[in-house]
Amino acid sequence: QVQLQESGPGLAKPSQTLSLTCTVSGGSITTYNYFWSWIRQPPGKGLEWIGYIPNSGSTRYTPSLKSRTSISRDTSKNQFTLQVSSVTPEDTAVYYCARGSGSDWTIFEYWGQGTQVTVSS
C-alpha cells in the first residue's frame, strides 16, 4: 500500500520561500510511469494542481505558478519537495502530495493527508 506524508512548516511570512516535503512509502518514486504531484486548496476554493515530477525527473508546472515554483526529489530518501518562492497570503492553503499514473495522471490514486500552510506576517 502506497502512503504519502507531507511535512514542513505550517507558517510562512510574506516574501519567504515555502518548502514542503512528501515522503513516500510502499513504492518507489522512480518507478516507471508514475507522476508525483503537488496540489493545494485555498480556504473556500477548489483544488489547484501545482506541478509534478515523474519517474524521469522532468518537471511540469501550472503556468500561473511556474515562475515561483520548483519541485525536486531525493531518490535516496524516496521524497520529493515543493518550493514556492515570494509567498503572499494568497498562497495560504492546504497542500497535498499525490500520485497519478500513465496518461491519466490527473486521476490521483493516492494522496497524503494534507498540511496546512498559512502565510502571514
Coordinates of C-alpha atoms in Angstrom, one line a residue, residues 15-106:
S15 CA 8.2 37.1 0.6
Q16 CA 9.7 34.0 2.1
T17 CA 10.2 30.6 0.3
L18 CA 7.9 27.9 1.4
S19 CA 9.3 24.4 1.4
L20 CA 7.3 21.2 1.8
T21 CA 8.5 17.6 1.6
C22 CA 6.5 14.5 0.7
T23 CA 7.8 11.2 2.0
V24 CA 6.6 8.1 0.0
S25 CA 6.4 4.6 1.4
G26 CA 5.3 1.4 -0.1
G27 CA 6.6 2.3 -3.6
S28 CA 9.5 4.0 -5.3
I29 CA 9.3 7.5 -6.8
T30 CA 11.5 6.3 -9.6
T31 CA 9.0 3.6 -10.8
Y32 CA 8.2 4.0 -14.4
N33 CA 5.0 5.9 -15.4
Y34 CA 4.3 7.4 -12.0
F35 CA 3.7 11.1 -11.7
W36 CA 4.2 12.7 -8.3
S37 CA 2.2 15.9 -7.9
W38 CA 1.6 18.7 -5.5
I39 CA -1.9 20.1 -5.2
R40 CA -3.3 22.8 -3.0
Q41 CA -6.7 24.0 -1.8
P42 CA -7.0 27.6 -0.6
P43 CA -9.7 28.3 2.0
G44 CA -13.2 28.3 0.4
K45 CA -11.8 27.4 -3.0
G46 CA -11.3 24.3 -5.1
L47 CA -8.3 22.1 -5.7
E48 CA -5.4 23.6 -7.7
W49 CA -2.8 21.4 -9.3
I50 CA 0.7 23.0 -8.8
G51 CA 3.1 20.6 -10.6
Y52 CA 4.6 17.2 -10.8
I53 CA 7.8 15.3 -11.0
P54 CA 7.6 11.9 -12.8
N55 CA 9.9 9.0 -12.6
S56 CA 12.1 10.6 -15.3
G57 CA 12.7 13.6 -13.1
S58 CA 11.4 16.1 -15.7
T59 CA 9.1 18.5 -14.0
R60 CA 6.0 20.3 -15.2
Y61 CA 4.1 23.2 -13.5
T62 CA 0.9 25.0 -13.8
P63 CA 1.5 28.3 -15.8
S64 CA 0.3 30.6 -13.1
L65 CA 2.8 29.4 -10.6
K66 CA 5.7 28.3 -12.8
S67 CA 7.9 31.3 -12.2
R68 CA 7.8 30.8 -8.4
T69 CA 7.7 27.0 -8.1
S70 CA 10.2 24.2 -8.1
I71 CA 9.8 20.5 -7.5
S72 CA 12.8 18.3 -6.8
R73 CA 13.4 14.9 -5.4
D74 CA 15.8 12.8 -3.2
T75 CA 15.6 9.3 -4.5
S76 CA 17.8 8.0 -1.7
K77 CA 15.1 9.1 0.8
N78 CA 12.1 8.4 -1.6
Q79 CA 11.0 12.0 -1.1
F80 CA 10.0 14.9 -3.4
T81 CA 10.0 18.5 -2.4
L82 CA 8.0 21.6 -3.3
Q83 CA 9.4 25.1 -3.1
V84 CA 7.3 28.2 -3.6
S85 CA 9.2 31.5 -3.5
S86 CA 8.0 35.0 -2.7
V87 CA 4.9 33.8 -1.0
T88 CA 1.9 36.0 -0.3
P89 CA -1.2 35.5 1.8
E90 CA -2.8 34.1 -1.4
D91 CA -0.6 31.1 -1.0
T92 CA -2.3 30.1 2.2
A93 CA -3.8 26.7 1.6
V94 CA -3.9 23.0 2.5
Y95 CA -1.1 21.5 0.5
Y96 CA -1.3 17.8 -0.7
C97 CA 1.1 15.5 -2.4
A98 CA -0.4 12.8 -4.6
R99 CA 0.4 10.1 -7.2
G100 CA -1.1 9.6 -10.6
S101 CA 0.0 7.2 -13.3
G102 CA 0.2 6.9 -17.1
S103 CA -1.8 9.1 -19.5
D104 CA -4.5 9.6 -16.8
W105 CA -2.0 11.1 -14.4
T106 CA -4.6 13.7 -13.3

